[in-house]
PDB file of C-alpha atoms in Angstrom:
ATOM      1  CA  UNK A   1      -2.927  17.720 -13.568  1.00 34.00           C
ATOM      2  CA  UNK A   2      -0.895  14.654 -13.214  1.00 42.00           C
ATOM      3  CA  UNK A   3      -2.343  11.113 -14.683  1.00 46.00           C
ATOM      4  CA  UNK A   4      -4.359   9.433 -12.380  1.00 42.00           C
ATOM      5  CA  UNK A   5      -2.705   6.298 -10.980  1.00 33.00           C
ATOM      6  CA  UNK A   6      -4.727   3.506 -12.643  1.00 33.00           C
ATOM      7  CA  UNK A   7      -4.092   5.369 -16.245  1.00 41.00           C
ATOM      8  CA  UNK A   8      -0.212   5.244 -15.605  1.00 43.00           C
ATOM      9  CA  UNK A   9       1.096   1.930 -18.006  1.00 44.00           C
ATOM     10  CA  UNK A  10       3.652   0.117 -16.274  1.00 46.00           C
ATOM     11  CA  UNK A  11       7.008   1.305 -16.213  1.00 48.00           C
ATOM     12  CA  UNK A  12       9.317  -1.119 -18.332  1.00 49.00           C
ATOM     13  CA  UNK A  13       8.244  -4.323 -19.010  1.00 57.00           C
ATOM     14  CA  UNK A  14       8.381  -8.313 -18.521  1.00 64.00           C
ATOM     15  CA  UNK A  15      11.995  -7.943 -19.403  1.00 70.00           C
ATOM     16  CA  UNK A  16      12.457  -5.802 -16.658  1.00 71.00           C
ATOM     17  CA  UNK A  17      10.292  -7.618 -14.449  1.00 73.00           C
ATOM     18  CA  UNK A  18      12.018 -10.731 -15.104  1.00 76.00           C
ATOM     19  CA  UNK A  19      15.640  -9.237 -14.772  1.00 81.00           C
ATOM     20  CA  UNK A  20      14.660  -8.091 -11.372  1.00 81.00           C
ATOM     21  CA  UNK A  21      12.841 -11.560 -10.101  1.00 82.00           C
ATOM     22  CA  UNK A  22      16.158 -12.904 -11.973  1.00 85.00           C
ATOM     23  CA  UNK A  23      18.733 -10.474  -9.273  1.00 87.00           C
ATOM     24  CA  UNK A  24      16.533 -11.044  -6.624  1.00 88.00           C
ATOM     25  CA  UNK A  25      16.541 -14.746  -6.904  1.00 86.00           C
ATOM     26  CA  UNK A  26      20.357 -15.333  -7.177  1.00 88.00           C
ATOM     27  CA  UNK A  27      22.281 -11.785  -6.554  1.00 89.00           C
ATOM     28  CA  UNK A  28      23.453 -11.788  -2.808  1.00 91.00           C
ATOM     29  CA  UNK A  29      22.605  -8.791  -1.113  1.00 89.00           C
ATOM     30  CA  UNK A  30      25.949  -7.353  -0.918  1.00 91.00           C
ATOM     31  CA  UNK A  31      25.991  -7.251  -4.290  1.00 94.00           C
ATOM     32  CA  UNK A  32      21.896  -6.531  -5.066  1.00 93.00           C
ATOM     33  CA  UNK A  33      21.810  -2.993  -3.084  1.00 93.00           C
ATOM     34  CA  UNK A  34      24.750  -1.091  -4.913  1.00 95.00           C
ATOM     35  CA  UNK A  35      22.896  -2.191  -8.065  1.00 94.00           C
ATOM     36  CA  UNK A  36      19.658  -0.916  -6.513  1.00 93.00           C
ATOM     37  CA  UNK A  37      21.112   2.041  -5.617  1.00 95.00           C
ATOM     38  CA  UNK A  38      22.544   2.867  -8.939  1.00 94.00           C
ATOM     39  CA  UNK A  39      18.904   1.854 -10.744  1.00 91.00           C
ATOM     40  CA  UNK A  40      16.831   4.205  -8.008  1.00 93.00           C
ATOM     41  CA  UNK A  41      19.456   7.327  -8.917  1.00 95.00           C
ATOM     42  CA  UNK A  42      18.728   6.963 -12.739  1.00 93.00           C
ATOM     43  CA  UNK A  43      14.672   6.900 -11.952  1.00 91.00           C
ATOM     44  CA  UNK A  44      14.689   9.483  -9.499  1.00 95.00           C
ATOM     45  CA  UNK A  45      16.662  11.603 -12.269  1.00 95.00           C
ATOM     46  CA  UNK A  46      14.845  10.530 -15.432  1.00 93.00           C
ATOM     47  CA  UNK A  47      10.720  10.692 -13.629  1.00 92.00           C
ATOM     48  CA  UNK A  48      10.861  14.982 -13.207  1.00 92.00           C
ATOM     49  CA  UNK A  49       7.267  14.547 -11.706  1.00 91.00           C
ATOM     50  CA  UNK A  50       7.347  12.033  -9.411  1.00 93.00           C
ATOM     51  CA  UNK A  51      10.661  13.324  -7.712  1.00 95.00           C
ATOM     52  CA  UNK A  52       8.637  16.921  -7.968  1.00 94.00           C
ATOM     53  CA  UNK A  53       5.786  15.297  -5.889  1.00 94.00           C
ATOM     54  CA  UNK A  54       7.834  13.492  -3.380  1.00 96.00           C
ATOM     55  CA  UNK A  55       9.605  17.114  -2.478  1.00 96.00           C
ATOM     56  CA  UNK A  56       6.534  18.425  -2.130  1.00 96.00           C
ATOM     57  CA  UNK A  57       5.352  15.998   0.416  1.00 96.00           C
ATOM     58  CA  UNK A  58       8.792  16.140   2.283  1.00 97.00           C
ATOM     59  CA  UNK A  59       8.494  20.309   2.258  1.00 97.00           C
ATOM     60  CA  UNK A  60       5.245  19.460   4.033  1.00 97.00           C
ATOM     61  CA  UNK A  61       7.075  17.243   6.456  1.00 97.00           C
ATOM     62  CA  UNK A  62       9.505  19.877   6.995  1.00 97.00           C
ATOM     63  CA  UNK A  63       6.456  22.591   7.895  1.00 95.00           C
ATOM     64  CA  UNK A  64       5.498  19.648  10.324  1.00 94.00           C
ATOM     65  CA  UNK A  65       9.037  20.390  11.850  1.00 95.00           C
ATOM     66  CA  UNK A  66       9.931  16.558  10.748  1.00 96.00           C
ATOM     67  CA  UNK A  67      13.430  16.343   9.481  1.00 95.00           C
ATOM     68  CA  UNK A  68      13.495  14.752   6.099  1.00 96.00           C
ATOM     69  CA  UNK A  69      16.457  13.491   3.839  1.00 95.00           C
ATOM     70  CA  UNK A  70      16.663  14.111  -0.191  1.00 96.00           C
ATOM     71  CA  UNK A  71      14.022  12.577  -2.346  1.00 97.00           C
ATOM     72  CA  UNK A  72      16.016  10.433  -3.597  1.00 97.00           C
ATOM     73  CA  UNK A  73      15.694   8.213  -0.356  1.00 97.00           C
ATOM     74  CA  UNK A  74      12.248   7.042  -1.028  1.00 96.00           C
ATOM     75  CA  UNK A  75      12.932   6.094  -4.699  1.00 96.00           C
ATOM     76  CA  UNK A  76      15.861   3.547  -2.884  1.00 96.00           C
ATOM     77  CA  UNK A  77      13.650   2.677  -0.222  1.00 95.00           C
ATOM     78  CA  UNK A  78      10.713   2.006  -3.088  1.00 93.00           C
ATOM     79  CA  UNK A  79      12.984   0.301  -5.505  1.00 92.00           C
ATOM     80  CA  UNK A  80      14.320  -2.121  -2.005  1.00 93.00           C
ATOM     81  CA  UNK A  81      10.345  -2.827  -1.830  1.00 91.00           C
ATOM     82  CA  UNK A  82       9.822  -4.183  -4.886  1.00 88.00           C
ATOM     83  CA  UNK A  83      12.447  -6.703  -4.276  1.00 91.00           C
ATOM     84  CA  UNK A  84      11.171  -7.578  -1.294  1.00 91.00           C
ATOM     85  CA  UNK A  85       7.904  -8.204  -3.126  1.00 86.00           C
ATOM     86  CA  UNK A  86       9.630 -10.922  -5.023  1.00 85.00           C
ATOM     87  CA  UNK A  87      11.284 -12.427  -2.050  1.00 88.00           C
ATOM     88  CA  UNK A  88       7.846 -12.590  -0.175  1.00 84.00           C
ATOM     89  CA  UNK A  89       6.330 -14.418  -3.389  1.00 82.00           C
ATOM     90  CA  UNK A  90       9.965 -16.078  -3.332  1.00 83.00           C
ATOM     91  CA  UNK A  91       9.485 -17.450  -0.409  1.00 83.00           C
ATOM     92  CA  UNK A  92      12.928 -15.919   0.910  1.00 86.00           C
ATOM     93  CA  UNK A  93      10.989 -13.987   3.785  1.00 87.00           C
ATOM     94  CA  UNK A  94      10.006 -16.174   6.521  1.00 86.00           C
ATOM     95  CA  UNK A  95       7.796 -15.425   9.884  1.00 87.00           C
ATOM     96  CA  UNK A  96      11.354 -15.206  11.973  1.00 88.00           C
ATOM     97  CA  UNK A  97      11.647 -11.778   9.458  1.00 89.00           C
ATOM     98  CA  UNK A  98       8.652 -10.481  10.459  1.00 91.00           C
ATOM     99  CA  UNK A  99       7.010  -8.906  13.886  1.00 91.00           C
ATOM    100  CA  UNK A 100       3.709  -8.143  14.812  1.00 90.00           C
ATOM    101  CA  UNK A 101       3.354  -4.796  17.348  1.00 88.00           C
ATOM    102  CA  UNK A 102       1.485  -5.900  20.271  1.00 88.00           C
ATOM    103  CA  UNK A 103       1.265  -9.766  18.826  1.00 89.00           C
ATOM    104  CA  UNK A 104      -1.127 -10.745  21.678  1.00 91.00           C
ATOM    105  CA  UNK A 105      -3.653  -8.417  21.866  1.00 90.00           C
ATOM    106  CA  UNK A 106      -4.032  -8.249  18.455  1.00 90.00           C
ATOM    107  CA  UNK A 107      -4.576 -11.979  18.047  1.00 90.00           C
ATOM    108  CA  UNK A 108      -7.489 -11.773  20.771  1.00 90.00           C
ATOM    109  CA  UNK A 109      -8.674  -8.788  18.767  1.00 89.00           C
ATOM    110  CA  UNK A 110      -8.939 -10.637  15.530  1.00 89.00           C
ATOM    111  CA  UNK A 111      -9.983 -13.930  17.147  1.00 88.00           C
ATOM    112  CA  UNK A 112     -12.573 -13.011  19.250  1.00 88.00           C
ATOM    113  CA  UNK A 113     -14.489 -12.410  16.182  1.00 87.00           C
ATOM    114  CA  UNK A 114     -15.932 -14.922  13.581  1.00 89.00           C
ATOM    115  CA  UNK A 115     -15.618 -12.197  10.458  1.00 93.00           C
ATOM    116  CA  UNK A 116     -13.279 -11.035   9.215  1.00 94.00           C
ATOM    117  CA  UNK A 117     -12.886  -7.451   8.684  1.00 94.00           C
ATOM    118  CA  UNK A 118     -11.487  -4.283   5.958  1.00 95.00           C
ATOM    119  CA  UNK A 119      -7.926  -3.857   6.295  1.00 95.00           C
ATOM    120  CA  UNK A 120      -6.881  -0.008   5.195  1.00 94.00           C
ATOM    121  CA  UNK A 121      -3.251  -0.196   3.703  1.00 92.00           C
ATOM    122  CA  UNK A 122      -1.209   2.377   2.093  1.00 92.00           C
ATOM    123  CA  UNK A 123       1.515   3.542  -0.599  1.00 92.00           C
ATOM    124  CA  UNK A 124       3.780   3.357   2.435  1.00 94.00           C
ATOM    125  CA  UNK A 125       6.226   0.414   3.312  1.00 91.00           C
ATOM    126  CA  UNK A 126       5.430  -2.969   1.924  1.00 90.00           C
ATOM    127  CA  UNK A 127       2.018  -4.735   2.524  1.00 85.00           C
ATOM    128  CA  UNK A 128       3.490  -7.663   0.357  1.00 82.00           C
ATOM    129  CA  UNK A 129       4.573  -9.508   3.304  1.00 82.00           C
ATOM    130  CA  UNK A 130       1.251 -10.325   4.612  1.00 78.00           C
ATOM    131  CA  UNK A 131       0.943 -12.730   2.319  1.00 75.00           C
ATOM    132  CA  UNK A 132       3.603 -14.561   4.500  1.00 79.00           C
ATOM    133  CA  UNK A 133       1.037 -14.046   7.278  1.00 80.00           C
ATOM    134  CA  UNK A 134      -1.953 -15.048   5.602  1.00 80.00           C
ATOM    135  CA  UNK A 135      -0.302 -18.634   4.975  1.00 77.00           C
ATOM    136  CA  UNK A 136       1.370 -18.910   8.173  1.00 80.00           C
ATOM    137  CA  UNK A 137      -0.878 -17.800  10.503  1.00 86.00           C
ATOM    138  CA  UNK A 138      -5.077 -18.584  10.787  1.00 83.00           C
ATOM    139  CA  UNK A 139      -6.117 -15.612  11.954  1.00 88.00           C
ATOM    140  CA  UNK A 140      -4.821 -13.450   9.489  1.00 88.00           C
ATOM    141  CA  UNK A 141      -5.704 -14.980   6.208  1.00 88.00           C
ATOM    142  CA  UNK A 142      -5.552 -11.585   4.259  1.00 89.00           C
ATOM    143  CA  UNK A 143      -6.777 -11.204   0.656  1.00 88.00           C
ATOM    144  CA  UNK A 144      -5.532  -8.037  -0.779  1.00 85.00           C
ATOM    145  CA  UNK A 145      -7.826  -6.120  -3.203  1.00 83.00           C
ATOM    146  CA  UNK A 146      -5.574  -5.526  -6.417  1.00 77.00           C
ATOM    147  CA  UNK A 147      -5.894  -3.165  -9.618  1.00 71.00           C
ATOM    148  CA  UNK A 148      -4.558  -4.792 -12.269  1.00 61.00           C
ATOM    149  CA  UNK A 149      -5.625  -3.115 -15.714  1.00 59.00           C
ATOM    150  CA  UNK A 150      -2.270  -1.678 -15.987  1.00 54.00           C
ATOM    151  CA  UNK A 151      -0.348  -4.438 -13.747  1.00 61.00           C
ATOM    152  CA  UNK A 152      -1.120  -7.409 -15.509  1.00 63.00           C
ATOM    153  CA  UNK A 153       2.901  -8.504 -16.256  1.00 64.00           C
ATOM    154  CA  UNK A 154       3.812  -8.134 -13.125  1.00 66.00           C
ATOM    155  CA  UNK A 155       0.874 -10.215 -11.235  1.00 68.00           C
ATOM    156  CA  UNK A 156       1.594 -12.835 -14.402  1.00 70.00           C
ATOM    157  CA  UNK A 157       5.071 -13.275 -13.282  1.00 70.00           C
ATOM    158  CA  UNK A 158       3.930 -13.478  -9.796  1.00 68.00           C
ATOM    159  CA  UNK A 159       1.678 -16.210 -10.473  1.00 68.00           C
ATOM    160  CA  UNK A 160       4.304 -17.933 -12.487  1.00 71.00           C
ATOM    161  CA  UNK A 161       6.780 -17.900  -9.071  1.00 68.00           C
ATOM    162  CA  UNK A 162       4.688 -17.919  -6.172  1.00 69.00           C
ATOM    163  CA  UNK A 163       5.305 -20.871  -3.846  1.00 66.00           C
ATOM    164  CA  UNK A 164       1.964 -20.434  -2.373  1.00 66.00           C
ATOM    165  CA  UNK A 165      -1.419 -19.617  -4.104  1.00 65.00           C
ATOM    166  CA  UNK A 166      -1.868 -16.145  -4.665  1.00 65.00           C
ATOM    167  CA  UNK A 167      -4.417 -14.412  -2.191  1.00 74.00           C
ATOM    168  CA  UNK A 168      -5.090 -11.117  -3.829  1.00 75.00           C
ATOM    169  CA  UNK A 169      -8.668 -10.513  -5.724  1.00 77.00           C
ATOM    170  CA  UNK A 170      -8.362  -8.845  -9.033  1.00 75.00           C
ATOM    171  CA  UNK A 171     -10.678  -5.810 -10.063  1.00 73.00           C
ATOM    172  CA  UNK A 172     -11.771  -3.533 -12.500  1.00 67.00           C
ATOM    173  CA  UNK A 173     -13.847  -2.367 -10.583  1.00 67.00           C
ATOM    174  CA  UNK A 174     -16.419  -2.665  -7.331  1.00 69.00           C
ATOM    175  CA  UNK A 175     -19.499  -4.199  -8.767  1.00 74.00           C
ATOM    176  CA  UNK A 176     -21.634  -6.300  -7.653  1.00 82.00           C
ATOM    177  CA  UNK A 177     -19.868  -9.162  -8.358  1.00 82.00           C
ATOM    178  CA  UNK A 178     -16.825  -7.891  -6.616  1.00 83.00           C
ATOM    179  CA  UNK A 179     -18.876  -6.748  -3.537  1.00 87.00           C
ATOM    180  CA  UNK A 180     -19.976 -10.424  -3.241  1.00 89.00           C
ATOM    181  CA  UNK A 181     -16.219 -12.157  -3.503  1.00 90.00           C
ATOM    182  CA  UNK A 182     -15.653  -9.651  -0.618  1.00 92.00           C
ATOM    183  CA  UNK A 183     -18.711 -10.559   1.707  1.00 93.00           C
ATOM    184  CA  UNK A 184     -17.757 -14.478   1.060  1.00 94.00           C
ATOM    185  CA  UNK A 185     -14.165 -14.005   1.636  1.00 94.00           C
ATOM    186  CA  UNK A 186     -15.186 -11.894   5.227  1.00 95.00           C
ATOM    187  CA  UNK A 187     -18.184 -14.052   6.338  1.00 95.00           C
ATOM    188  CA  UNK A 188     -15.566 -16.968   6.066  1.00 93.00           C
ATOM    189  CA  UNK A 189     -13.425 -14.987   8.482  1.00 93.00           C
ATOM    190  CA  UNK A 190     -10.777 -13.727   5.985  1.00 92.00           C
ATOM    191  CA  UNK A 191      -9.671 -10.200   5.843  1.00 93.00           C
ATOM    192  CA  UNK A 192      -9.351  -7.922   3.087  1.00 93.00           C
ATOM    193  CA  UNK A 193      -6.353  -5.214   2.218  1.00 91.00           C
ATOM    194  CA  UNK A 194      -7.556  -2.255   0.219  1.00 90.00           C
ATOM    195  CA  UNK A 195      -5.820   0.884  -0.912  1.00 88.00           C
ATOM    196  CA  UNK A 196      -6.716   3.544   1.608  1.00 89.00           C
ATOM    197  CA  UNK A 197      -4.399   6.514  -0.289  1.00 87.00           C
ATOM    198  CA  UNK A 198      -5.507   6.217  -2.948  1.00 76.00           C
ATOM    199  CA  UNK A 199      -7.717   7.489  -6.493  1.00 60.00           C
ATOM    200  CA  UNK A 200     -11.154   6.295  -6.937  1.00 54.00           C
ATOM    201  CA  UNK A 201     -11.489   3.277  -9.475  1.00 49.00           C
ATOM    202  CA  UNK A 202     -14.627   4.748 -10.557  1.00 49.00           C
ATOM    203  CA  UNK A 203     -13.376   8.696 -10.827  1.00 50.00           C
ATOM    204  CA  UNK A 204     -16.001   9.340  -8.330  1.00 54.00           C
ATOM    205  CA  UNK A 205     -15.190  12.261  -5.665  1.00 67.00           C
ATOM    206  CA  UNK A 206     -13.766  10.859  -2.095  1.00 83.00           C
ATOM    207  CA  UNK A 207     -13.689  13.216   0.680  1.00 90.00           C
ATOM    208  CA  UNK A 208     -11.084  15.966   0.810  1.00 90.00           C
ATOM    209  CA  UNK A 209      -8.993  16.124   4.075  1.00 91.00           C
ATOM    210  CA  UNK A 210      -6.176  17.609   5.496  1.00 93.00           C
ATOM    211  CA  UNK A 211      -2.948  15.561   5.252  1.00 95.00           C
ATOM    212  CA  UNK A 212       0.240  16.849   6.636  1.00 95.00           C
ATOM    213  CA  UNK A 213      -1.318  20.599   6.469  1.00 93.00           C
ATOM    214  CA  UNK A 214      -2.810  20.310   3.013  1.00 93.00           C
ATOM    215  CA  UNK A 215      -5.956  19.029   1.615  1.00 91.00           C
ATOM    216  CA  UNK A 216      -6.203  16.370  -0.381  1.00 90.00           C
ATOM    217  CA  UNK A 217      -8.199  13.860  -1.442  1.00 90.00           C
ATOM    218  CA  UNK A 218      -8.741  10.440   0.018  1.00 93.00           C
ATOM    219  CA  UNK A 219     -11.536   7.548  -1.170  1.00 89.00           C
ATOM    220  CA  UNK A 220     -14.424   6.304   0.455  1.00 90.00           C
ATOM    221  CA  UNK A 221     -15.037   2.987  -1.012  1.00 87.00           C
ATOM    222  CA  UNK A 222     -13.104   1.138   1.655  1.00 91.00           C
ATOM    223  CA  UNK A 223     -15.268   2.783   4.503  1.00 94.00           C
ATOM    224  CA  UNK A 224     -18.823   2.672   2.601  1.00 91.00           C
ATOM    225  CA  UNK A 225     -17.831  -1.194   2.270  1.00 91.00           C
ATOM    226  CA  UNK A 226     -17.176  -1.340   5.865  1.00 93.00           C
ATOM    227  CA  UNK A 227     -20.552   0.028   6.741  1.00 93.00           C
ATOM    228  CA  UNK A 228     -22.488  -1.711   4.016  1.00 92.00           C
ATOM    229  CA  UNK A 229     -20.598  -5.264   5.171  1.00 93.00           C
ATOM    230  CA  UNK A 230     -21.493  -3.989   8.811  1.00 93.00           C
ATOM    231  CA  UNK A 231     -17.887  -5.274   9.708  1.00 94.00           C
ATOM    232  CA  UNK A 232     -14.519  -3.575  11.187  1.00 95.00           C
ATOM    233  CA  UNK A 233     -11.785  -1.678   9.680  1.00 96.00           C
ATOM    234  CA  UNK A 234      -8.415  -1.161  10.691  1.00 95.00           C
ATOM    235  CA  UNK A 235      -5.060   0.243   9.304  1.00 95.00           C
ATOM    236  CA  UNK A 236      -2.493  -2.248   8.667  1.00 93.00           C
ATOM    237  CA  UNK A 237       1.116  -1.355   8.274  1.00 94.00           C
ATOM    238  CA  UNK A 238       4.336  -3.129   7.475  1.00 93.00           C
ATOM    239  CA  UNK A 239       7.444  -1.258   8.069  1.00 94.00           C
ATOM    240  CA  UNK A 240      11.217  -2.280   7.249  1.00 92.00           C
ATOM    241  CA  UNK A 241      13.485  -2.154  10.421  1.00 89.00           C
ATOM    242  CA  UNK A 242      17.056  -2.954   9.972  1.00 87.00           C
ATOM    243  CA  UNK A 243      16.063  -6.348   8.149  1.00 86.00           C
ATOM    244  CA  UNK A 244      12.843  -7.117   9.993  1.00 90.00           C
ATOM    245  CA  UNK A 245       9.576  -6.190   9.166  1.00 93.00           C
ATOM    246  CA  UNK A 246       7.407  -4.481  11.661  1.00 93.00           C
ATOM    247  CA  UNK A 247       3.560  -5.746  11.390  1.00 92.00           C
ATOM    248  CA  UNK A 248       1.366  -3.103  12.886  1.00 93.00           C
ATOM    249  CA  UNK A 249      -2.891  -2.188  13.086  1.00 93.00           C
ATOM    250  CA  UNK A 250      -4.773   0.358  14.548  1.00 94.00           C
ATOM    251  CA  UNK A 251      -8.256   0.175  14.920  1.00 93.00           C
ATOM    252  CA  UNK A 252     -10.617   2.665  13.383  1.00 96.00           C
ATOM    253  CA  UNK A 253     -14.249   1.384  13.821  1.00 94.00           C
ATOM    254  CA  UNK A 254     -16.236  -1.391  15.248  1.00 93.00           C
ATOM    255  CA  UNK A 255     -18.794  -0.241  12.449  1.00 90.00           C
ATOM    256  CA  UNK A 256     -19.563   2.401  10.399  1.00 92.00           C
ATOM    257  CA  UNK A 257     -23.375   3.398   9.937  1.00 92.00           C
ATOM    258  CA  UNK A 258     -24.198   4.896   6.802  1.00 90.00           C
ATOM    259  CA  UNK A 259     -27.293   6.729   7.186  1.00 83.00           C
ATOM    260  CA  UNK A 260     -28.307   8.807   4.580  1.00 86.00           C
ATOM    261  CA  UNK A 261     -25.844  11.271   4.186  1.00 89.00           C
ATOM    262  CA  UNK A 262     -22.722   8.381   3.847  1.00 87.00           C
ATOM    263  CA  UNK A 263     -20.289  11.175   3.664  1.00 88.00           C
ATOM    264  CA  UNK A 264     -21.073  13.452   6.809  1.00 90.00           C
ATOM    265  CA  UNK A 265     -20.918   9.221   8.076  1.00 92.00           C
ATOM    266  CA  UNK A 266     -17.499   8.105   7.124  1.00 93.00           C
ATOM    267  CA  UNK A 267     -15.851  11.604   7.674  1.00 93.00           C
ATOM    268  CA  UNK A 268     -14.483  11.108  11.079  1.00 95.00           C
ATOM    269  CA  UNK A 269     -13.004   7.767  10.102  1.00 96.00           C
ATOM    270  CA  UNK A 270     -11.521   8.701   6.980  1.00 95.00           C
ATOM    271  CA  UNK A 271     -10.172  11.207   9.264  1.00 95.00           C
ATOM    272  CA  UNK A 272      -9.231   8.879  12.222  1.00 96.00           C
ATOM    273  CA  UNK A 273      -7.452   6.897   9.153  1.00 96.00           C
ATOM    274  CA  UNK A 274      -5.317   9.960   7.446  1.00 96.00           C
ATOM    275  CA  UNK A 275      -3.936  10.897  11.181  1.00 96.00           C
ATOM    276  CA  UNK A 276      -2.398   7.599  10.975  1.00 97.00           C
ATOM    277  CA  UNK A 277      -1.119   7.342   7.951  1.00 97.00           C
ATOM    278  CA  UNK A 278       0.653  11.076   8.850  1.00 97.00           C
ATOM    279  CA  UNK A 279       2.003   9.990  11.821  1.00 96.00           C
ATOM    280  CA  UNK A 280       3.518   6.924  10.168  1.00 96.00           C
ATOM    281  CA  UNK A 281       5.596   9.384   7.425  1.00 97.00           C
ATOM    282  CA  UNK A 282       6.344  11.465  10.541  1.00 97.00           C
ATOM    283  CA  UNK A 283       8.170   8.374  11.980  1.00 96.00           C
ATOM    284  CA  UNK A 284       9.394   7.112   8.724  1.00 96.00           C
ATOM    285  CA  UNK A 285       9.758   9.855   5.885  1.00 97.00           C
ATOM    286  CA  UNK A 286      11.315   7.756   3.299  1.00 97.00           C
ATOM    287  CA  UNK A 287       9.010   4.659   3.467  1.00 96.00           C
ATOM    288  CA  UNK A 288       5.866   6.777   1.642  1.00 96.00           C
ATOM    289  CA  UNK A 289       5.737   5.750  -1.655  1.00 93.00           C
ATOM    290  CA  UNK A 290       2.777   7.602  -3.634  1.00 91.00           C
ATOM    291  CA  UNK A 291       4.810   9.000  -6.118  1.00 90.00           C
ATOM    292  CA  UNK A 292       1.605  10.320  -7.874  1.00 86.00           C
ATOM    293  CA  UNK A 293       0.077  13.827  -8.171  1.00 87.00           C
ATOM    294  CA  UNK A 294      -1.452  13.124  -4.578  1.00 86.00           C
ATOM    295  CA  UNK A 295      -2.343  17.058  -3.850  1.00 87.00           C
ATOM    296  CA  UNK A 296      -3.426  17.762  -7.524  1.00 80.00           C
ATOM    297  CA  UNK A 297      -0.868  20.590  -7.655  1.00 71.00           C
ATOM    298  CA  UNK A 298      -1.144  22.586 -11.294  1.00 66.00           C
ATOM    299  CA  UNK A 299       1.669  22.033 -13.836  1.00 50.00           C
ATOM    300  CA  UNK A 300       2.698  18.687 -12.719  1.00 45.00           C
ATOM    301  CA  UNK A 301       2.136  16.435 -15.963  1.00 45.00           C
ATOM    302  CA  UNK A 302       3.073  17.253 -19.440  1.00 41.00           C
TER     303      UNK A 302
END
């Protein structure tokens, strides 16, 4: 079975952290995506099981008649991310890079409503810009829930060249400590990103649904929060098209009651959630970027 995500160390280091920041800051891009390309090939070579698991969620793809193009595609498309991460920190993307999918109606959405609410993200495209969002624009002050126990470098140096104050809350964990910073941060209107594809913190069991024709298993933290908060949740996607950045939600519950049995509860939104998320590799194959053992197949880790 392969290593659960929040036990994998960071690959490289601050040197390579800080050599990237460095050809993001003053490469131009001419230049910056050859070199980008070349990096991606000698990853997508060298990591046997994450270019194993990306084929495997492209064959599923495939059986969804979806044509694909080589795994190597979403290691570029990955490696383009994480550069785009530094230029949103940067600075270097701007609102006049970014678009929001039906702009209006989701600003009377998210107005009309005092609290704020959980925003579901993904390994898929590039949630980083929303911090250009969250300064820029009132009704989407997003704080993005972050796991940093293996991360800490990279958050360091992001901290160190941020223009703006960082708006992500670190974690360990979801205590009650943590469940507090949340409430605060949503009763004062502000939003919060959280992992949606993702292993539990905790190693507690989520809720095993189909995705793309196979099961596998998704977490339930993000909706139990929802229904213990008594507030909404919606997806939140940002997707790279031809230099612009396409902002879009979808809403998945006004609220979400727990009752006794929370996961009988949450089961049709987790649901509602994961036909999203498929849909969105459907239209974009190459921007899904959970490179980890997401469909626990045997023999995958050494």
């Amino acid at each position: 079975m392969s290593k659960t995500w929040w036990r994998q160390n960071e690959r490289g280091g601050r040197i390579l952290l800080k050599t990237t920041l460095l050809l993001v800051s003053f490469t131009p891009e001419s230049i910056l995506k050859p070199i980008v390309f070349c990096v991606s090939y000698v990853y997508y070579l060298i990591c046997k099981n994450e270019r194993e698991n990306i084929k495997f969620y492209l064959s599923l793809l495939q059986k969804n008649g979806v044509k694909t193009k080589s795994a190597f595609w979403n290691f570029y498309e990955f490696a383009l991310s994480i550069c785009d991460k530094f230029k949103a920190w940067l600075g270097k993307i701007k609102l006049k890079d970014i678009t929001i999918a039906d702009i209006e109606g989701i600003k009377a959405e998210f107005e009309k409503q005092s609290r704020g609410r959980i925003l579901l993200v993904s390994h898929f495209g590039n949630i980083d810009v929303a911090r250009v969002l969250s300064h820029e624009i009132k009704w989407l002050d997003i704080t993005i829930l972050v796991y940093t126990k293996h991360s800490k470098e990279f958050f360091k140096i992001l901290k160190e060249v941020s223009k703006n104050p960082i708006k992500a809350l670190e974690v360990d964990e979801l205590d009650i400590g943590t469940m507090i910073k949340i409430k605060e941060i949503i009763d004062r209107g502000g939003h919060i990103g959280i992992m949606g594809d993702r292993t539990s913190l905790s190693g507690t069991k989520g809720i095993r649904v189909p995705f793309l024709g196979r099961e596998c298993e998704f977490p339930t933290g993000a909706f139990i929060m929802a229904g213990l908060l008594k507030t909404k949740i919606s997806s939140f996607f940002a997707v790279k098209k031809q230099g612009v950045y396409e902002i879009s939600f979808e809403h998945i519950a006004d609220e979400i009651r727990l009752g006794k049995d929370k996961e009988a509860a949450i089961a049709p939104y987790v649901a509602k959630y994961v036909e999203i998320l498929e849909n969105m590799c459907k239209r974009h194959p190459s921007y899904f970027f959970n490179f980890f053992n997401f469909w626990q197949l045997e023999n995958k880790d050494e």
